[in-house]
Structures are given as structure tokens and as C-alpha cells.
Tab-separated table of C-alpha atoms in Angstrom:
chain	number	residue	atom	x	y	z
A	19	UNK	CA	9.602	-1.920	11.132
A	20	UNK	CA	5.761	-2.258	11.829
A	21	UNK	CA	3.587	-0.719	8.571
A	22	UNK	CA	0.307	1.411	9.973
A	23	UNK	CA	-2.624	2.441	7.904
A	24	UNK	CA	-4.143	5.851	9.629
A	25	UNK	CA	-7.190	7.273	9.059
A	26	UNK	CA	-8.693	10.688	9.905
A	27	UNK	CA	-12.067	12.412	9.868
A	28	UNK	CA	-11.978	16.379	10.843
A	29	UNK	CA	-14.502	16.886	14.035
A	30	UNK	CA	-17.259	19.344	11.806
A	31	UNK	CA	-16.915	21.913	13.932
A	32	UNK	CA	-13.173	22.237	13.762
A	33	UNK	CA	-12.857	21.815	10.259
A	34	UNK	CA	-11.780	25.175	9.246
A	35	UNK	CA	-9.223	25.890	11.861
A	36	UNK	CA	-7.887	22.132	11.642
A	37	UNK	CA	-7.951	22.696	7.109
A	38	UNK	CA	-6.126	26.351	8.096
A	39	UNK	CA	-3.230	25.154	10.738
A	40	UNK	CA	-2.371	22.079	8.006
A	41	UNK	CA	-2.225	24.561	4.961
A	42	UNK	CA	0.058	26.856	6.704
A	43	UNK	CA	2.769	23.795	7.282
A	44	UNK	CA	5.591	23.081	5.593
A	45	UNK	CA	7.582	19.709	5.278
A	46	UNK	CA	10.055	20.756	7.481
A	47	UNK	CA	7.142	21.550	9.853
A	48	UNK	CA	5.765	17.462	9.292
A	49	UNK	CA	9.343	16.213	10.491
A	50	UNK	CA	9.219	17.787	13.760
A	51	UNK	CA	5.956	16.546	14.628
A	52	UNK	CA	6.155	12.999	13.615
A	53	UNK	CA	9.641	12.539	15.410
A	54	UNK	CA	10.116	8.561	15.100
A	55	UNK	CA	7.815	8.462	12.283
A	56	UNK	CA	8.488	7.864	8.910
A	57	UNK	CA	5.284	8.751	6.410
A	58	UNK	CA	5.659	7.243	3.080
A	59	UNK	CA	2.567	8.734	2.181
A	60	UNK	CA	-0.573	10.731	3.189
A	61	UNK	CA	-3.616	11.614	0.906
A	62	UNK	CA	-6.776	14.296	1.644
A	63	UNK	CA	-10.087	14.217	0.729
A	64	UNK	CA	-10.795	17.916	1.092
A	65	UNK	CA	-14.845	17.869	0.710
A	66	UNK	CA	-15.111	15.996	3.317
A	67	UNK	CA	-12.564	16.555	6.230
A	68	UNK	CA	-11.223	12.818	5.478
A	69	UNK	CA	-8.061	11.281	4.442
A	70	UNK	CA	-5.288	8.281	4.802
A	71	UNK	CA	-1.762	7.560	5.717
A	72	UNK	CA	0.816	5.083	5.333
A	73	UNK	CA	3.647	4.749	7.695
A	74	UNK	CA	5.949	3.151	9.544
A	75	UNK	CA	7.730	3.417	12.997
A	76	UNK	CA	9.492	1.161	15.167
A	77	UNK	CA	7.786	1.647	18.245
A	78	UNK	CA	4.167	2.889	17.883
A	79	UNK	CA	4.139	5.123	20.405
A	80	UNK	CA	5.668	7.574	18.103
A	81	UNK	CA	2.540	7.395	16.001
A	82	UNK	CA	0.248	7.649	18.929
A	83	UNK	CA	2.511	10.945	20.067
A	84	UNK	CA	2.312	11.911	16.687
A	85	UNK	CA	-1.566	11.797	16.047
A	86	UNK	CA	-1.978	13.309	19.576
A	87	UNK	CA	-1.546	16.530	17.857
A	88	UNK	CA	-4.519	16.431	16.041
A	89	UNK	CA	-6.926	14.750	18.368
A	90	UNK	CA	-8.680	17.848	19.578
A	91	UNK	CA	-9.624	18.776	16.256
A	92	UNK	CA	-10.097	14.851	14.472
A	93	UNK	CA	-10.483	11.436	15.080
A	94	UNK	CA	-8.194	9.257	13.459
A	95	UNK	CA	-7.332	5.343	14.100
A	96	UNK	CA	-4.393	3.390	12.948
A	97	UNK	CA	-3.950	-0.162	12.288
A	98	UNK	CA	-1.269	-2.387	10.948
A	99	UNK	CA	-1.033	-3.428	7.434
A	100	UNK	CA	0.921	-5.313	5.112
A	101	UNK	CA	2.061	-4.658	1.367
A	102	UNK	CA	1.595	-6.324	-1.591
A	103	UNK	CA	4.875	-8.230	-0.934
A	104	UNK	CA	4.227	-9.307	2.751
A	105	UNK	CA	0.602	-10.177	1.921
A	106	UNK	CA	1.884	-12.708	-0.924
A	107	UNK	CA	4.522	-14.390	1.208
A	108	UNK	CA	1.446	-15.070	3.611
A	109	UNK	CA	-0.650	-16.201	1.290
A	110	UNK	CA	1.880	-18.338	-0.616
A	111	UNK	CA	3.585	-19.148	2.652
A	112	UNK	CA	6.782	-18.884	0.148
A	113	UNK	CA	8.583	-15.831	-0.978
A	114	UNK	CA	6.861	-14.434	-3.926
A	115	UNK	CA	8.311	-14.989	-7.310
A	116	UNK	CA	8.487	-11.207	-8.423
A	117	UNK	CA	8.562	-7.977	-5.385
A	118	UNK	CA	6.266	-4.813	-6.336
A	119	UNK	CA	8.369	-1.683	-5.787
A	120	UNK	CA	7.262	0.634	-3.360
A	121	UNK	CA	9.438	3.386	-4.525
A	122	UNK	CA	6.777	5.984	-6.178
A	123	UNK	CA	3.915	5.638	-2.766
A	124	UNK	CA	4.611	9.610	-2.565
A	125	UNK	CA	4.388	10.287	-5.778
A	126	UNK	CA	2.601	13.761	-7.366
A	127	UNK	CA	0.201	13.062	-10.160
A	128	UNK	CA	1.580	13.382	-13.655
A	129	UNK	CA	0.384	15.911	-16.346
A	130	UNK	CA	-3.129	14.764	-16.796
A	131	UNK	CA	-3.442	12.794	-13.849
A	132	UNK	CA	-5.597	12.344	-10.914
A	133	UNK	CA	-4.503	10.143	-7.717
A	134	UNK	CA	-7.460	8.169	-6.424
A	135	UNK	CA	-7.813	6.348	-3.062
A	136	UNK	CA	-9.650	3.104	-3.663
A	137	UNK	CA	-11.052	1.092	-0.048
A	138	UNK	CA	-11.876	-2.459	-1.261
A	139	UNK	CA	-13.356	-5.515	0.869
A	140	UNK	CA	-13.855	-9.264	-0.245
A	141	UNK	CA	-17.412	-10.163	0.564
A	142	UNK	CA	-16.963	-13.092	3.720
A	143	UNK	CA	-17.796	-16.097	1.143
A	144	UNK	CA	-15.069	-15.011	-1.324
A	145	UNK	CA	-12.306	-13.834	0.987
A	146	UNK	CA	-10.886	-16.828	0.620
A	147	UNK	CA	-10.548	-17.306	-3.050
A	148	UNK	CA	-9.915	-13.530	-3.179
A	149	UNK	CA	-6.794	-13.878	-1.846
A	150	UNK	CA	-5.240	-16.544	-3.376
A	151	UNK	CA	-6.510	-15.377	-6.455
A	152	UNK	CA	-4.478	-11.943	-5.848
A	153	UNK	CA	-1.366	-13.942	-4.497
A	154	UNK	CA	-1.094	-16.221	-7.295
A	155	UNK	CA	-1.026	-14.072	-10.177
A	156	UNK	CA	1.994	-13.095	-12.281
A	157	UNK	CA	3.790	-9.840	-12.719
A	158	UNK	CA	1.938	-9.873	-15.951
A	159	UNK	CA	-0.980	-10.441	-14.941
A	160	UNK	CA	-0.743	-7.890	-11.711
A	161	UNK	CA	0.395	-4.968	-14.278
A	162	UNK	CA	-2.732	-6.052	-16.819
A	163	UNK	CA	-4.807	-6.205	-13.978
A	164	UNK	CA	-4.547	-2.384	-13.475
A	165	UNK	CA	-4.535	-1.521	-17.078
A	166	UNK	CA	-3.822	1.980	-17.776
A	167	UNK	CA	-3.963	3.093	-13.484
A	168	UNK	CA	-0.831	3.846	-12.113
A	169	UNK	CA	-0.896	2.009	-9.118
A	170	UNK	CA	1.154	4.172	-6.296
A	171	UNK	CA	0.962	1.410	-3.578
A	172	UNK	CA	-1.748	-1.012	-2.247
A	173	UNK	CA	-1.722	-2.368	1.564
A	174	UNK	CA	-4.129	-5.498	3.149
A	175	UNK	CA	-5.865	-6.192	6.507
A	176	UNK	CA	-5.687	-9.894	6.079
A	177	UNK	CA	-7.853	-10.480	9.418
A	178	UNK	CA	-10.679	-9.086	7.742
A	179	UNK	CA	-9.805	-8.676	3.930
A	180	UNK	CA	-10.120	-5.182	3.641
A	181	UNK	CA	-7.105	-3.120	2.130
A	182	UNK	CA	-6.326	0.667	0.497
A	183	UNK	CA	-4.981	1.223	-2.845
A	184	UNK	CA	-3.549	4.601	-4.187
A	185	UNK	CA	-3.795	4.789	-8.021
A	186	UNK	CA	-2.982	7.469	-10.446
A	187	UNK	CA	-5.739	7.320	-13.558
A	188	UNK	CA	-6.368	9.715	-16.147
A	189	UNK	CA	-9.620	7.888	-16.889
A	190	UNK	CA	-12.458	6.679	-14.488
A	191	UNK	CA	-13.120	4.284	-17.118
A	192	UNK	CA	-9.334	2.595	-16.611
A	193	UNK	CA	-9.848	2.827	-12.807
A	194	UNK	CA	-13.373	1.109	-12.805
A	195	UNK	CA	-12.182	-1.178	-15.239
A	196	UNK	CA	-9.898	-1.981	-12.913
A	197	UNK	CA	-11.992	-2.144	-10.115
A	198	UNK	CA	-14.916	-4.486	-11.902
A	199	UNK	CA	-12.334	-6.852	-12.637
A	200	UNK	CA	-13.075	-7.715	-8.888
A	201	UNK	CA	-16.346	-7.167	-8.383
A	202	UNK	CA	-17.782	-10.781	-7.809
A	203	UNK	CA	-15.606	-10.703	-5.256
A	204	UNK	CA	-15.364	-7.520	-3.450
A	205	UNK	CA	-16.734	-4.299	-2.546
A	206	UNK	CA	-14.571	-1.476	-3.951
A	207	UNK	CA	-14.662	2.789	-3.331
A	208	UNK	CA	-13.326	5.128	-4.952
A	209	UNK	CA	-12.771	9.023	-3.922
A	210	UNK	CA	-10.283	11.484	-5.294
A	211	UNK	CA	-7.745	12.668	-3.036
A	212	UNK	CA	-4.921	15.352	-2.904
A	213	UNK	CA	-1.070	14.805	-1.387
A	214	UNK	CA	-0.080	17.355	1.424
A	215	UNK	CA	1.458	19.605	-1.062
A	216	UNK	CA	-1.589	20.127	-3.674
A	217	UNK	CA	-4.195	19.731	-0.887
A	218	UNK	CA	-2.217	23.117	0.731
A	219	UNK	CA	-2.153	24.566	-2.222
A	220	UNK	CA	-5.685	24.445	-2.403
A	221	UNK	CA	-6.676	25.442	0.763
A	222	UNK	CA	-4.363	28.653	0.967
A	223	UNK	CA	-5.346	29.682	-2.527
A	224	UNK	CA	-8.602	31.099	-1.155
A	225	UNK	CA	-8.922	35.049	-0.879
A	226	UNK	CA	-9.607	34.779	2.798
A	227	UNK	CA	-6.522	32.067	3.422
A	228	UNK	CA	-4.544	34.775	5.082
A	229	UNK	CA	-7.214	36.379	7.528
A	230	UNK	CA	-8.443	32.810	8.858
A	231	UNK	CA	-4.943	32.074	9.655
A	232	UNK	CA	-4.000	35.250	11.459
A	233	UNK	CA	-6.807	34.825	13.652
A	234	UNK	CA	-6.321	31.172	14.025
A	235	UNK	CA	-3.078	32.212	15.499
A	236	UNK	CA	-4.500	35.053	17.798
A	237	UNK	CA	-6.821	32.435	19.103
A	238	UNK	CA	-4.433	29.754	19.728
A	239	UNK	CA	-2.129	32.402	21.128
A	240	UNK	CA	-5.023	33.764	23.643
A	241	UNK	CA	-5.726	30.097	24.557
A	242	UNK	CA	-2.034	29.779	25.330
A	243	UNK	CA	-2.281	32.479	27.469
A	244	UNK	CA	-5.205	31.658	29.291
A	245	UNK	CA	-3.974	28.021	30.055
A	246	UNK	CA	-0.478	29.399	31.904
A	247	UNK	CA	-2.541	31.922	34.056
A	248	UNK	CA	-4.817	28.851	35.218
A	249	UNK	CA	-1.141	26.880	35.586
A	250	UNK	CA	0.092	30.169	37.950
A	251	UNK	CA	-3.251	30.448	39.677
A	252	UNK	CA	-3.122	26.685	40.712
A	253	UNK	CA	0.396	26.857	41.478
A	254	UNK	CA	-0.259	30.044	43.949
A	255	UNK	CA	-2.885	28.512	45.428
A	256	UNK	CA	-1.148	25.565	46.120
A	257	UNK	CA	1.527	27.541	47.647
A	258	UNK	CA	-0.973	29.360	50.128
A	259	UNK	CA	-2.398	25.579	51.371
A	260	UNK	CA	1.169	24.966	52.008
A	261	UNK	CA	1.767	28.082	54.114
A	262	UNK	CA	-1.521	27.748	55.966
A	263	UNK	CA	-0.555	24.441	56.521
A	264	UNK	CA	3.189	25.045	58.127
């Protein structure tokens, strides 16, 4: 089943209403909308109307139906992605002599805990010896590599040596001393993000949570409304042609 990395970035203008309609979901409210779809994880960065997914689907045009949704309030893109695994048995061209479990990708942080989204990219000369530098090293060595971070799950673009790590850290100094153990080789970011469920309980914590949803509704309902009398002034129209026409 094909892996996809999404992206999203709220449209500025539609960044309340979009924020307001995703606080007032629930998970059984995600299922229905990403019918064919299964999302192993998907992080916010509330300051700034941005965020990631992971998922996978067998036929992509479940994720394209699925993003659809939001495309009049943000503009996302998707593109494939392998894991940690998969990337190794490229690299190597053999299986890999240990797996990294996948399991905990949805995880909530732990008491004292912040989950971080890191975006890294080997500079051109280096991609190279970045990656079989990160294929060849041992179990031991991957686990010492991120210290005391919590890695959550890490995916590659190996056409351009760019990939996403989630990481759990109750320290910017263990997650940049993680990161700077790469830095001759690659460019590394690192934001905060929320899950769905925190990043909802955020946004409809506010005083005025309530009242921007009830009119969010009212609107959507109006512009409901306004869309089937166009529908049923076309369709009468078209019926009059018809008649003039017989």
C-alpha cells in the first residue's frame, strides 16, 4: 500500500473558519471523510495555519477525494515516501539487518513532553554519503543517534533527499543534539506541533470557540441554500428552452 507525505498551509483569509470546522470534529467525523484512507498520523502547527500527514491508501484517489474537502480553504500537496525500513533496503539493496517499529507514529506526548516535527535535507554534495551513512548504521547506533528524543516515525524522499521526522523531546538541547549530529551534512527544521486531539483542544478552549462556530454553521448553511436555488433556477430555465423549443 503506497505511503504519502501531505502537507497543508491554511489560505490566510480562511484561517479561522478552516481552525473552527477542524476543532469541532471528532474521530468518528475523520473516518467518514477519508473513506479509503488510512492516517497513521497528522500533526498542526497552529501559529501558522501549517501542518503534516502520513498515510497510506491503495489507490490515491482516495487521498485526492479526501483532501478535496479542504481545498477551498488550504493548499496542501502529497507525495510518496518511504520509511526508515524501505529507505534502508534501497540503500543497502538487501533487507536491513534490524526493522524500526512503526507502532507509536500516533502517539500523544508523554508527561513532560513535547512532539516536534523536524524537515531535514542533505546538501546536493553530501546526499550521497548521507544516505549510506544513515543506512549503514546499527540499531545501536540509530537509538544513540537520537539520544534522549523519542523518535515517533521518520519518512525519506530519496529523489531529492529530503525527509520528515516526528520526535517527542523534553529538551531542545536532546533534539538539537540530535539534529547537529547531522549538520555537515544536512539542513534540518524544527517546529513544535500538536496531534488532532490537543490541537482541538486548543482551539475550542477559547471563550469565543462556541460563537465562531455557530455562525460558521449559519454561513455554511446560507451558502447551502443559496447554491440549490441557483441549481433550481438553472434547472427551470432549462426547462423553459426546452418548451420554447418543442
Amino acid at each position: 500500500m503506497p505511503l504519502y507525505l501531505g502537507t497543508w498551509e491554511i489560505i490566510a483569509s480562511k484561517r479561522e473558519q478552516c481552525m473552527t470546522y477542524f476543532a469541532s470534529m471528532t474521530p468518528e467525523d475523520d473516518l467518514k471523510e477519508s473513506v479509503g484512507v488510512n492516517v497513521l498520523g497528522r500533526w498542526s502547527d497552529v501559529g501558522t495555519g501549517k501542518g503534516a500527514m502520513i498515510c497510506e491508501a491503495d489507490n490515491y484517489s482516495n487521498v485526492a477525494s479526501w483532501l478535496y474537502n479542504w481545498v477551498p480553504m488550504a493548499t496542501c500537496t502529497v507525495k510518496p515516501v518511504v520509511d526508515d525500513n524501505a529507505a534502508r533496503e534501497i540503500i543497502l539493496k538487501q533487507k536491513p539487518s534490524y526493522t524500526v517499529d512503526y507502532s507509536h507514529v500516533g502517539d500523544e506526548p508523554q508527561e513532560g513532553e513535547t512532539l516536534f516535527l523536524i524537515n531535514y535535507k542533505f546538501n546536493k554534495e553530501n546526499r550521497l554519503d548521507g544516505n549510506n551513512l544513515f543506512a549503514n548504521l546499527t540499531q545501536e547506533q540509530d537509538a544513540g543517534d537520537a539520544g534522549n528524543c523519542r523518535p515517533l516515525g521518520r519518512w525519506h524522499d530519496l529523489g531529492n533527499g529530503s525527509g520528515l521526522a516526528i520526535a517527542a523531546a523534553k529538551s531542545e538541547v536532546d533534539l538539537y543534539r540530535w539534529a547537529f549530529n547531522w549538520a555537515s551534512m544536512c539542513q534540518c527544521t524544527v517546529v513544535p506541533v500538536l496531534t488532532d486531539k490537543l490541537a482541538r483542544e486548543v482551539i475550542s478552549s477559547k471563550p469565543d470557540f462556541q460563537q465562531k462556530l455557530l455562525l460558521l454553521k449559519a454561513n455554511m448553511a446560507m451558502e447551502q441554500l443559496k447554491a440549490s436555488q441557483t441549481v433550481e433556477l438553472l434547472n427551470s430555465g432549462s426547462s423553459v428552452e426546452q418548451s420554447v423549443s418543442a
